[in-house]
Coordinates of C-alpha atoms in Angstrom, one line a residue:
Chain A
X165 CA 1.8 64.2 -34.9
X166 CA -0.5 67.2 -35.5
X167 CA -0.4 67.3 -39.3
X168 CA -0.4 63.5 -39.4
X169 CA -3.6 63.3 -37.4
X170 CA -5.0 65.9 -39.7
X171 CA -4.1 63.7 -42.7
X172 CA -5.1 60.4 -41.2
X173 CA -8.4 61.4 -39.7
X174 CA -10.6 58.6 -38.4
X175 CA -13.0 58.9 -41.4
X176 CA -10.1 58.3 -43.7
X177 CA -8.8 55.4 -41.8
X178 CA -12.3 54.0 -41.6
X179 CA -12.8 54.3 -45.4
X180 CA -9.4 52.7 -45.9
X181 CA -10.3 49.7 -43.8
X182 CA -13.8 49.4 -45.2
X183 CA -14.1 51.2 -48.5
X184 CA -17.7 51.9 -49.7
X185 CA -18.9 51.0 -53.1
X186 CA -16.0 48.7 -53.5
X187 CA -16.1 46.1 -56.3
X188 CA -17.0 45.9 -60.0
X189 CA -20.2 47.3 -61.3
X190 CA -21.6 44.6 -63.7
X191 CA -24.1 46.8 -65.5
X192 CA -21.7 49.8 -65.8
X193 CA -21.8 51.7 -69.2
X194 CA -18.5 53.4 -68.6
X195 CA -15.2 52.6 -66.8
X196 CA -11.6 53.7 -66.7
X197 CA -8.3 52.8 -65.0
X198 CA -6.1 55.2 -63.2
X199 CA -2.4 54.5 -62.5
X200 CA 0.2 56.2 -60.5
X201 CA 3.4 54.8 -62.1
X202 CA 5.6 56.2 -59.4
X203 CA 4.1 54.1 -56.6
X204 CA 2.2 51.5 -58.4
X205 CA -1.2 52.6 -57.1
X206 CA -4.0 51.4 -59.4
X207 CA -7.7 52.2 -59.4
X208 CA -10.6 51.2 -61.7
X209 CA -13.8 53.2 -61.6
X210 CA -17.1 52.0 -63.1
X211 CA -20.1 54.3 -63.7
X212 CA -23.6 53.6 -64.7
X213 CA -24.9 56.7 -66.4
X214 CA -28.6 57.4 -66.6
X215 CA -28.5 60.1 -69.2
X216 CA -26.4 62.9 -67.7
X217 CA -26.8 61.5 -64.2
X218 CA -24.6 59.0 -62.3
X219 CA -27.0 56.3 -61.3
X220 CA -24.3 54.2 -59.7
X221 CA -20.5 54.2 -59.3
X222 CA -18.1 51.7 -57.9
X223 CA -14.3 51.2 -57.7
X224 CA -11.6 48.7 -57.2
X225 CA -8.0 49.6 -56.3
X226 CA -5.1 48.6 -54.2
X227 CA -3.2 51.6 -52.9
X228 CA -2.4 53.7 -49.9
X229 CA -4.9 54.8 -47.4
X230 CA -5.3 58.3 -49.0
X231 CA -6.0 56.9 -52.5
X232 CA -8.4 54.3 -51.2
X233 CA -10.3 56.6 -48.8
X234 CA -10.5 59.3 -51.4
X235 CA -12.0 56.9 -54.0
X236 CA -14.5 55.6 -51.4
X237 CA -15.5 59.1 -50.3
X238 CA -15.7 60.2 -54.0
X239 CA -18.2 57.4 -54.9
X240 CA -20.5 58.5 -52.1
X241 CA -20.2 62.2 -53.1
X242 CA -20.9 61.8 -56.8
X243 CA -23.7 59.3 -56.8
X244 CA -26.8 61.0 -58.2
X245 CA -24.9 64.0 -59.6
X246 CA -24.7 65.0 -63.2
X247 CA -21.5 64.9 -65.2
X248 CA -21.3 68.6 -65.2
X249 CA -21.8 68.8 -61.4
X250 CA -19.1 66.1 -61.0
X251 CA -16.7 68.2 -63.1
X252 CA -17.2 71.2 -60.9
X253 CA -16.9 69.2 -57.7
X254 CA -13.7 67.6 -59.0
X255 CA -12.2 71.0 -59.8
X256 CA -13.0 72.3 -56.4
X257 CA -11.6 69.2 -54.7
X258 CA -8.4 69.4 -56.7
X259 CA -8.1 73.1 -55.7
X260 CA -8.5 72.2 -52.0
X261 CA -6.0 69.3 -51.9
X262 CA -3.4 71.2 -53.9
X263 CA -3.8 74.1 -51.5
X264 CA -4.9 76.5 -54.2
X265 CA -7.8 77.5 -52.1
X266 CA -7.6 77.6 -48.3
X267 CA -8.5 74.4 -46.6
X268 CA -12.1 74.6 -45.8
X269 CA -13.8 73.9 -42.5
X270 CA -14.9 70.4 -42.3
X271 CA -18.5 71.5 -42.7
X272 CA -17.8 72.9 -46.2
X273 CA -21.2 72.4 -47.8
X274 CA -19.8 71.9 -51.3
X275 CA -17.3 69.2 -50.3
X276 CA -19.2 67.6 -47.4
X277 CA -17.1 64.7 -46.1
X278 CA -14.6 65.1 -48.9
X279 CA -13.2 68.0 -46.9
X280 CA -11.6 65.4 -44.5
X281 CA -9.0 65.1 -47.3
X282 CA -8.0 68.7 -47.1
X283 CA -5.1 67.7 -44.9
X284 CA -3.4 66.4 -48.0
X285 CA -2.6 70.0 -49.0
X286 CA 0.1 69.9 -46.3
X287 CA 1.7 66.9 -48.0
X288 CA 2.4 67.8 -51.7
X289 CA 3.9 64.5 -52.4
X290 CA 0.6 62.8 -51.6
X291 CA -1.7 65.0 -53.8
X292 CA -1.7 62.4 -56.6
X293 CA -2.9 59.8 -54.2
X294 CA -6.0 61.9 -53.4
X295 CA -6.8 62.8 -57.0
X296 CA -6.1 59.5 -58.8
X297 CA -9.7 58.2 -58.5
X298 CA -11.2 61.6 -59.6
X299 CA -9.1 61.5 -62.8
X300 CA -10.3 57.9 -63.4
X301 CA -13.9 59.0 -62.7
X302 CA -13.8 61.7 -65.3
X303 CA -12.3 59.3 -67.9
X304 CA -15.0 56.7 -66.9
X305 CA -17.8 59.2 -67.5
X306 CA -16.2 60.2 -70.8
X307 CA -16.1 56.6 -71.9
X308 CA -19.9 56.2 -71.3
X309 CA -22.0 56.9 -74.5
X310 CA -23.0 60.5 -74.9
X311 CA -21.6 61.9 -71.7
X312 CA -18.6 63.9 -70.7
X313 CA -17.3 65.5 -67.6
X314 CA -15.7 68.9 -68.1
X315 CA -12.0 69.1 -67.4
X316 CA -9.1 67.0 -68.5
X317 CA -7.9 63.6 -67.4
X318 CA -4.4 63.2 -66.0
X319 CA -1.7 61.2 -67.9
X320 CA -1.9 57.6 -66.8
X321 CA -5.6 57.7 -66.8
X322 CA -7.3 56.0 -69.7
X323 CA -10.4 54.5 -70.9
X324 CA -9.7 50.9 -72.0
X325 CA -8.0 50.8 -75.4
X326 CA -10.1 49.9 -78.3
X327 CA -13.3 49.4 -76.2
X328 CA -16.3 50.7 -78.1
X329 CA -18.4 53.2 -76.1
X330 CA -20.7 51.6 -73.6
X331 CA -18.7 48.4 -73.1
Chain B
X1269 CA 31.6 53.4 -36.6
X1270 CA 29.5 55.9 -38.4
X1271 CA 31.0 58.5 -40.8
X1272 CA 28.2 60.9 -40.5
X1273 CA 30.5 63.8 -39.7
X1274 CA 32.0 63.6 -43.2
X1275 CA 28.7 64.5 -44.8
X1276 CA 27.8 68.2 -44.7
X1277 CA 24.0 67.7 -45.5
X1278 CA 23.7 65.3 -42.6
X1279 CA 25.7 67.6 -40.3
X1280 CA 23.5 70.5 -41.1
X1281 CA 20.4 68.4 -40.5
X1282 CA 21.3 66.5 -37.4
X1283 CA 17.8 65.1 -36.9
X1284 CA 17.6 63.7 -40.4
X1285 CA 17.6 59.9 -40.6
X1286 CA 18.6 59.2 -44.2
X1287 CA 17.8 55.6 -45.0
X1288 CA 17.5 55.8 -48.8
X1289 CA 21.1 55.3 -50.0
X1290 CA 20.0 52.5 -52.4
X1291 CA 18.3 55.3 -54.3
X1292 CA 21.1 57.8 -54.0
X1293 CA 23.9 58.5 -51.5
X1294 CA 24.7 61.7 -49.7
X1295 CA 28.0 63.4 -50.6
X1296 CA 31.1 63.6 -48.4
X1297 CA 32.8 66.9 -48.1
X1298 CA 35.9 65.5 -49.7
X1299 CA 33.9 64.9 -53.0
X1300 CA 32.4 68.4 -52.9
X1301 CA 35.8 69.9 -52.2
X1302 CA 37.4 68.0 -55.0
X1303 CA 34.8 69.1 -57.6
X1304 CA 35.0 72.7 -56.5
X1305 CA 38.8 72.6 -56.5
X1306 CA 38.8 71.2 -60.0
X1307 CA 36.4 73.9 -61.3
X1308 CA 38.4 76.7 -59.6
X1309 CA 41.9 75.6 -60.7
X1310 CA 41.8 73.3 -63.8
X1311 CA 38.6 73.6 -65.7
X1312 CA 38.6 73.8 -69.5
X1313 CA 37.5 71.5 -72.3
X1314 CA 39.8 68.4 -72.2
X1315 CA 41.4 66.9 -75.3
X1316 CA 40.9 70.1 -77.4
X1317 CA 42.6 73.3 -76.3
X1318 CA 46.2 73.9 -77.3
X1319 CA 46.8 75.7 -74.0
X1320 CA 48.0 74.6 -70.6
X1321 CA 44.7 74.9 -68.8
X1322 CA 43.0 72.4 -71.2
X1323 CA 46.0 70.2 -70.7
X1324 CA 45.4 70.3 -67.0
X1325 CA 41.7 69.4 -67.4
X1326 CA 42.7 66.5 -69.7
X1327 CA 45.2 65.3 -67.0
X1328 CA 42.5 65.5 -64.3
X1329 CA 40.1 63.4 -66.5
X1330 CA 42.8 60.9 -67.3
X1331 CA 43.8 60.7 -63.6
X1332 CA 40.2 60.3 -62.5
X1333 CA 39.8 57.3 -64.9
X1334 CA 43.0 55.6 -63.5
X1335 CA 41.9 56.0 -59.9
X1336 CA 38.3 54.8 -60.5
X1337 CA 39.7 51.8 -62.5
X1338 CA 42.0 51.0 -59.6
X1339 CA 39.1 51.1 -57.2
X1340 CA 37.4 48.4 -59.3
X1341 CA 40.6 46.3 -59.7
X1342 CA 40.8 47.1 -63.4
X1343 CA 44.3 47.1 -64.7
X1344 CA 43.4 48.3 -68.3
X1345 CA 41.9 51.7 -67.5
X1346 CA 40.9 52.3 -71.1
X1347 CA 38.3 49.6 -70.6
X1348 CA 36.5 51.9 -68.2
X1349 CA 34.0 54.1 -70.1
X1350 CA 32.5 57.0 -68.3
X1351 CA 28.8 57.3 -68.8
X1352 CA 25.9 59.1 -67.0
X1353 CA 25.4 56.0 -64.8
X1354 CA 24.2 52.4 -64.7
X1355 CA 21.1 53.0 -66.9
X1356 CA 23.1 54.5 -69.7
X1357 CA 25.8 51.9 -69.4
X1358 CA 23.4 49.0 -69.7
X1359 CA 21.6 50.7 -72.6
X1360 CA 25.0 51.1 -74.3
X1361 CA 25.7 47.4 -74.1
X1362 CA 22.1 46.4 -75.1
X1363 CA 22.3 48.8 -78.1
X1364 CA 25.9 48.8 -79.3
X1365 CA 26.6 45.1 -78.7
X1366 CA 23.0 43.8 -78.8
X1367 CA 21.8 45.1 -82.1
X1368 CA 24.8 43.6 -84.0
X1369 CA 25.0 40.3 -82.1
X1370 CA 21.4 39.2 -81.3
X1371 CA 19.6 37.3 -84.1
X1372 CA 16.2 35.8 -84.5
X1373 CA 16.1 32.6 -82.4
X1374 CA 18.7 33.7 -79.9
X1375 CA 17.9 33.8 -76.2
X1376 CA 18.5 36.6 -73.7
X1377 CA 18.4 35.7 -70.0
X1378 CA 17.7 38.0 -67.1
X1379 CA 16.6 37.3 -63.5
X1380 CA 13.5 38.2 -61.6
X1381 CA 15.5 40.5 -59.4
X1382 CA 16.4 43.0 -62.1
X1383 CA 15.9 46.7 -61.9
X1384 CA 14.0 48.0 -64.9
X1385 CA 17.3 49.3 -66.3
X1386 CA 18.7 45.8 -66.6
X1387 CA 15.4 44.3 -67.7
X1388 CA 13.6 46.6 -70.2
X1389 CA 16.6 47.2 -72.6
X1390 CA 17.0 43.4 -73.0
X1391 CA 13.3 42.8 -73.2
X1392 CA 13.0 45.5 -76.0
X1393 CA 16.2 44.2 -77.7
X1394 CA 14.6 40.7 -77.8
X1395 CA 11.4 42.1 -79.2
X1396 CA 13.2 44.1 -81.9
X1397 CA 15.5 41.2 -82.9
X1398 CA 13.0 38.3 -82.7
X1399 CA 14.9 36.7 -79.8
X1400 CA 13.5 34.9 -76.8
X1401 CA 13.5 36.7 -73.5
X1402 CA 13.8 34.4 -70.5
X1403 CA 13.5 35.2 -66.8
X1404 CA 15.3 33.2 -64.1
X1405 CA 13.1 32.8 -61.1
X1406 CA 14.0 33.1 -57.4
X1407 CA 14.0 30.9 -54.4
X1408 CA 11.4 31.6 -51.7
X1409 CA 13.9 33.8 -49.8
X1410 CA 14.7 36.0 -52.8
X1411 CA 17.9 34.4 -54.1
X1412 CA 18.6 33.5 -57.8
X1413 CA 17.4 29.9 -58.3
X1414 CA 20.6 28.4 -59.8
X1415 CA 18.8 25.2 -60.7
X1416 CA 16.3 27.2 -62.7
X1417 CA 19.2 29.2 -64.3
X1418 CA 20.8 26.0 -65.5
X1419 CA 17.5 24.9 -67.1
X1420 CA 16.9 28.3 -68.7
X1421 CA 20.4 28.8 -70.1
X1422 CA 20.9 26.9 -73.4
X1423 CA 23.2 26.8 -76.3
X1424 CA 21.1 29.5 -77.9
X1425 CA 21.6 31.9 -74.9
X1426 CA 23.8 34.8 -76.1
X1427 CA 23.7 37.0 -73.0
X1428 CA 23.0 36.6 -69.3
X1429 CA 22.2 40.0 -67.6
X1430 CA 22.1 40.0 -63.8
X1431 CA 22.3 42.4 -60.9
X1432 CA 25.2 41.9 -58.5
X1433 CA 23.0 43.2 -55.7
X1434 CA 19.2 43.6 -55.9
X1435 CA 18.1 47.2 -55.3
X1436 CA 14.7 46.0 -54.0
X1437 CA 15.7 43.1 -51.7
X1438 CA 19.4 43.5 -51.2
X1439 CA 20.1 40.0 -52.4
X1440 CA 23.8 39.5 -53.3
X1441 CA 23.8 37.2 -56.3
X1442 CA 26.5 34.4 -56.8
X1443 CA 28.2 35.9 -59.8
X1444 CA 30.9 33.2 -60.1
X1445 CA 28.3 30.4 -60.3
X1446 CA 26.1 32.5 -62.7
X1447 CA 29.1 33.3 -64.9
X1448 CA 30.2 29.7 -65.1
X1449 CA 26.8 28.6 -66.3
X1450 CA 26.9 31.4 -68.9
X1451 CA 30.5 30.6 -69.9
X1452 CA 29.6 27.0 -70.5
X1453 CA 27.4 28.0 -73.4
X1454 CA 29.6 31.0 -74.6
X1455 CA 27.1 33.6 -73.4
X1456 CA 28.1 37.1 -72.4
X1457 CA 27.7 38.1 -68.8
X1458 CA 26.5 41.6 -68.1
X1459 CA 26.4 42.8 -64.5
X1460 CA 24.4 45.6 -63.0
X1461 CA 26.7 46.8 -60.3
X1462 CA 24.7 49.8 -59.2
X1463 CA 24.1 48.4 -55.7
X1464 CA 27.4 46.5 -55.3
X1465 CA 29.9 49.2 -56.3
X1466 CA 29.2 51.4 -53.2
X1467 CA 28.8 48.7 -50.7
X1468 CA 31.4 45.9 -51.2
X1469 CA 34.8 45.2 -52.6
X1470 CA 34.5 44.6 -56.4
X1471 CA 37.5 43.2 -58.3
X1472 CA 36.4 43.1 -61.9
X1473 CA 39.6 41.5 -63.2
X1474 CA 38.9 38.4 -61.0
X1475 CA 35.2 38.2 -61.8
X1476 CA 34.7 36.2 -65.0
X1477 CA 32.3 38.7 -66.5
X1478 CA 32.1 40.8 -69.7
X1479 CA 30.5 44.0 -68.6
X1480 CA 30.1 45.7 -65.2
X1481 CA 27.9 48.9 -65.0
X1482 CA 27.8 51.3 -62.0
X1483 CA 26.5 54.7 -60.9
X1484 CA 28.7 57.3 -59.2
X1485 CA 25.8 59.0 -57.3
X1486 CA 25.2 55.9 -55.2
X1487 CA 28.9 56.0 -54.2
X1488 CA 28.9 59.6 -53.0
X1489 CA 29.8 61.2 -56.3
X1490 CA 27.7 63.8 -58.0
X1491 CA 24.8 62.8 -60.2
X1492 CA 25.4 62.3 -63.9
X1493 CA 28.6 60.3 -63.7
X1494 CA 29.1 56.5 -63.7
X1495 CA 30.7 53.9 -65.8
X1496 CA 30.8 50.8 -67.9
X1497 CA 33.7 48.4 -67.5
X1498 CA 34.0 46.0 -70.4
X1499 CA 36.3 43.3 -71.8
X1500 CA 38.6 45.0 -74.3
X1501 CA 38.2 42.3 -77.0
X1502 CA 34.4 42.9 -77.0
X1503 CA 34.6 46.7 -76.7
X1504 CA 37.0 46.8 -79.7
X1505 CA 34.4 45.0 -82.0
X1506 CA 31.5 47.2 -80.9
X1507 CA 30.2 50.1 -82.9
X1508 CA 29.9 53.5 -81.1
X1509 CA 26.7 54.1 -79.2
X1510 CA 26.5 57.9 -79.9
X1511 CA 28.3 60.0 -82.5
X1512 CA 30.2 63.3 -82.2
X1513 CA 32.9 65.0 -80.2
X1514 CA 35.5 62.8 -78.5
X1515 CA 34.5 59.6 -80.1
X1516 CA 35.7 60.8 -83.6
X1517 CA 39.1 60.0 -85.2
X1518 CA 38.8 61.2 -88.8
X1519 CA 35.7 62.4 -90.5
X1520 CA 35.6 62.2 -94.3
X1521 CA 32.7 63.3 -96.5
X1522 CA 31.6 59.7 -96.9
X1523 CA 32.9 57.8 -93.9
X1524 CA 34.3 58.3 -90.4
X1525 CA 36.7 56.4 -88.2
X1526 CA 36.4 56.1 -84.5
X1527 CA 38.7 57.1 -81.7
X1528 CA 40.4 54.5 -79.6
X1529 CA 39.0 53.1 -76.3
X1530 CA 37.7 54.5 -74.1
X1531 CA 36.9 57.6 -76.2
X1532 CA 35.0 55.6 -78.8
X1533 CA 32.1 55.4 -76.4
X1534 CA 32.4 58.9 -74.9
X1535 CA 30.7 61.2 -77.4
X1536 CA 30.5 64.9 -76.7
X1537 CA 32.4 66.9 -74.1
X1538 CA 33.1 64.6 -71.2
X1539 CA 31.8 65.1 -67.7
X1540 CA 35.2 65.9 -66.3
X1541 CA 33.9 67.5 -63.1
X1542 CA 31.8 64.4 -62.5
X1543 CA 34.7 62.1 -63.1
X1544 CA 36.8 64.1 -60.6
X1545 CA 34.0 63.8 -58.1
X1546 CA 33.7 60.0 -58.8
X1547 CA 37.5 59.5 -58.3
X1548 CA 37.2 61.4 -55.0
X1549 CA 34.3 59.2 -53.9
X1550 CA 36.2 56.1 -54.7
X1551 CA 39.1 57.5 -52.8
X1552 CA 36.9 58.2 -49.8
X1553 CA 35.4 54.7 -49.8
X1554 CA 38.9 53.2 -50.1
X1555 CA 40.1 55.3 -47.1
X1556 CA 37.4 53.6 -45.0
X1557 CA 38.0 50.2 -46.7
X1558 CA 35.3 48.3 -48.6
X1559 CA 35.5 45.4 -46.2
X1560 CA 34.8 47.8 -43.4
X1561 CA 31.9 49.4 -45.4
X1562 CA 30.4 46.0 -45.9
X1563 CA 30.9 45.0 -42.2
X1564 CA 29.3 48.2 -41.0
X1565 CA 26.3 47.9 -43.2
X1566 CA 25.9 44.2 -42.6
X1567 CA 25.8 44.7 -38.8
X1568 CA 23.1 47.5 -39.2
X1569 CA 21.1 45.3 -41.6
X1570 CA 21.1 42.4 -39.3
X1571 CA 19.9 44.5 -36.4
X1572 CA 17.2 46.3 -38.5
X1573 CA 16.0 43.0 -40.0
X1574 CA 15.7 41.3 -36.6
X1575 CA 14.0 44.2 -34.9
X1576 CA 11.5 44.9 -37.7
X1577 CA 10.7 41.2 -38.1
X1578 CA 10.0 41.0 -34.4
X1579 CA 7.2 43.6 -34.6
X1580 CA 3.8 41.8 -35.1
X1581 CA 2.4 42.6 -38.5
X1582 CA 5.7 43.4 -40.1
X1583 CA 7.1 41.2 -43.0
X1584 CA 10.7 41.5 -44.1
X1585 CA 11.5 40.2 -47.6
X1586 CA 14.8 38.8 -48.9
X1587 CA 17.6 36.6 -47.7
X1588 CA 19.5 36.5 -44.4
X1589 CA 22.2 39.1 -43.7
X1590 CA 25.0 37.0 -45.0
X1591 CA 23.4 37.0 -48.5
X1592 CA 22.1 40.6 -48.3
X1593 CA 23.5 44.0 -48.8
X1594 CA 22.4 47.0 -46.7
X1595 CA 18.8 46.9 -47.9
X1596 CA 15.8 46.0 -45.8
X1597 CA 12.5 45.7 -47.8
X1598 CA 9.3 45.2 -45.7
X1599 CA 5.6 45.6 -45.5
X1600 CA 3.3 46.4 -42.5
X1601 CA -0.1 44.7 -42.3
X1602 CA -2.9 47.2 -42.9
X1603 CA -0.5 50.1 -43.7
X1604 CA 0.4 50.9 -47.3
X1605 CA 4.1 51.6 -47.8
X1606 CA 3.3 55.2 -48.9
X1607 CA 1.4 56.0 -45.8
X1608 CA 4.3 54.5 -43.8
X1609 CA 6.8 56.7 -45.6
X1610 CA 4.8 59.8 -45.0
X1611 CA 4.5 59.0 -41.3
X1612 CA 8.2 58.3 -40.9
X1613 CA 9.0 61.4 -42.8
X1614 CA 7.3 63.5 -40.1
X1615 CA 10.1 62.2 -37.8
X1616 CA 12.8 62.9 -40.3
X1617 CA 13.2 59.3 -41.3
X1618 CA 13.7 59.0 -45.1
X1619 CA 12.7 55.7 -46.6
X1620 CA 11.6 54.6 -50.1
X1621 CA 8.1 53.3 -50.7
X1622 CA 6.9 51.8 -54.0
X1623 CA 8.0 49.2 -56.5
X1624 CA 11.7 50.3 -56.6
X1625 CA 11.7 50.2 -60.4
X1626 CA 11.4 46.4 -60.1
X1627 CA 7.8 45.7 -61.1
X1628 CA 8.4 42.2 -62.3
X1629 CA 9.9 41.3 -58.9
X1630 CA 7.1 42.9 -56.8
X1631 CA 4.5 41.3 -59.0
X1632 CA 6.1 37.9 -58.1
X1633 CA 6.3 38.8 -54.4
X1634 CA 2.5 39.5 -54.6
X1635 CA 2.8 43.1 -53.2
X1636 CA 2.1 46.3 -55.0
X1637 CA 4.7 48.2 -52.9
X1638 CA 7.2 47.7 -50.1
X1639 CA 8.9 50.1 -47.7
X1640 CA 12.6 50.0 -48.1
X1641 CA 15.3 51.2 -45.7
X1642 CA 18.9 51.1 -47.0
X1643 CA 22.2 51.9 -45.2
X1644 CA 25.5 53.4 -46.0
X1645 CA 28.6 54.5 -44.1
X1646 CA 26.9 57.4 -42.4
X1647 CA 24.1 55.4 -40.8
X1648 CA 24.2 54.0 -37.2
X1649 CA 22.1 52.3 -34.6
X1650 CA 20.1 55.5 -33.9
X1651 CA 18.8 55.4 -37.5
X1652 CA 17.6 51.9 -36.9
X1653 CA 16.0 53.0 -33.6
X1654 CA 14.1 55.8 -35.4
X1655 CA 13.0 53.5 -38.1
X1656 CA 11.6 50.9 -35.6
X1657 CA 10.0 53.7 -33.5
X1658 CA 8.4 55.1 -36.7
X1659 CA 6.9 51.8 -37.7
X1660 CA 5.4 51.4 -34.2
X1661 CA 3.9 54.9 -34.2
X1662 CA 2.4 54.3 -37.7
X1663 CA 0.8 51.2 -36.3
X1664 CA -0.5 53.2 -33.3
X1665 CA -2.0 55.8 -35.7
X1666 CA -3.6 53.3 -38.0
X1667 CA -4.7 50.6 -35.5
X1668 CA -5.2 52.6 -32.4
X1669 CA -4.3 51.0 -29.1
X1670 CA -4.0 47.6 -30.7
X1671 CA -0.3 48.3 -31.4

């Protein structure tokens, strides 16, 4: 049960049961859907950009505990950050959950509480669950007028087709 | 009794609880040996070489076809076309028969149970030809609603495509009743047999159907081999699906004539090794007896269903054991199927989690994903014990002392 306890820490189970920033964001100026076609997980992320900065971010999605908790923790971590900062953080998070960099101590100052998801690196099949919301966030930022988050969006992540920027 | 000892992978991994045979089955030694023996003694390109070794390969291929045809109760072995599997077989029918026989205004009928492989080819054919695409709904316990079928099938219906057994719920569909409704309006009956071929006796000559598609890998054969069994009169009128190699008779500068059945539909160098393995798998299942296979899986399914359903917060989908193959699809309150699969995997219990390539069905059930345990000849009660224990420990992990 060791690795399982590491994966399903109480913070993750708590965010799964009671996700933060959950629900649509009516005055969003960017949003995107993320889909994991293998398991049917879906997430929609809304952002309200104030210039380069994320003034507000919310999500909706039905998926596994990892994807839901990851999205919830992400919204807390990125609120108030600039698109560029989000891009850097997303890259670092991706590197940690894929095991490309050693799993940090849970006090990792860069990741903060996101570090509770580092246990995912022991479960390669579940990496997509942890990164789905981040890909959607990048696409949501890119769909907002005049902003873009560095990095690329994964396949299956898309801004709404035909939607003019800002809608 | 369990036949676990016949399966080298399961013998080498004695703690593994393999409960995903609806996705693919493990391979008995007798199949692996047959394939190896073929490649070591008789391998060459069949139908081509003017030398004895090629003749032996041709003979092996021919012999494999006869044995697989016999397994399915098919007297006319030339009506068995080897394909890569069920998906290719169904696409073959939808393409080679469908594009020449479906016109604007025709209707194509499928059921809510279908795997994407027996849903999407027909949906796309309907879109391409301007035909209507109709879906027969289910009863609350996941069986085909025959009353709805009778209302949906009309004189414009040209084809009824149906799974013999649902991969997602395990539902065994009443083929005789469905076929008689289709026959009454002259519609073709196309059966997805991927989940019935490995698990119950199938006698195609006594089923009043036109096409039966199946996959070898779910029967214990290697991947990449399967078949399409068709009615000769229909196969004869169909144009080839792919061109080149074995399906050719004479090629002129301006036109080409086709080889006879079954070669007309087997373009390229055939998968002889796969066919040999498939024949060995059919032989293995015959040696156990398909009635015994069914009885064994039904008993495990009944126990698993009952024990899972008795756990608070667990919901089992689909019909009772009498109308169900060895598939148990379920959800656990507060635990997504993916998390459940990860937790079970830590104890060596392999289950499937997701939509099982049956999104239209899961949408109707109102769930994004289910957990699915499925049985075959190597499973026994200890696998069910491990499954039930794993579900309980997942509940303990997620809900603390409440479970």
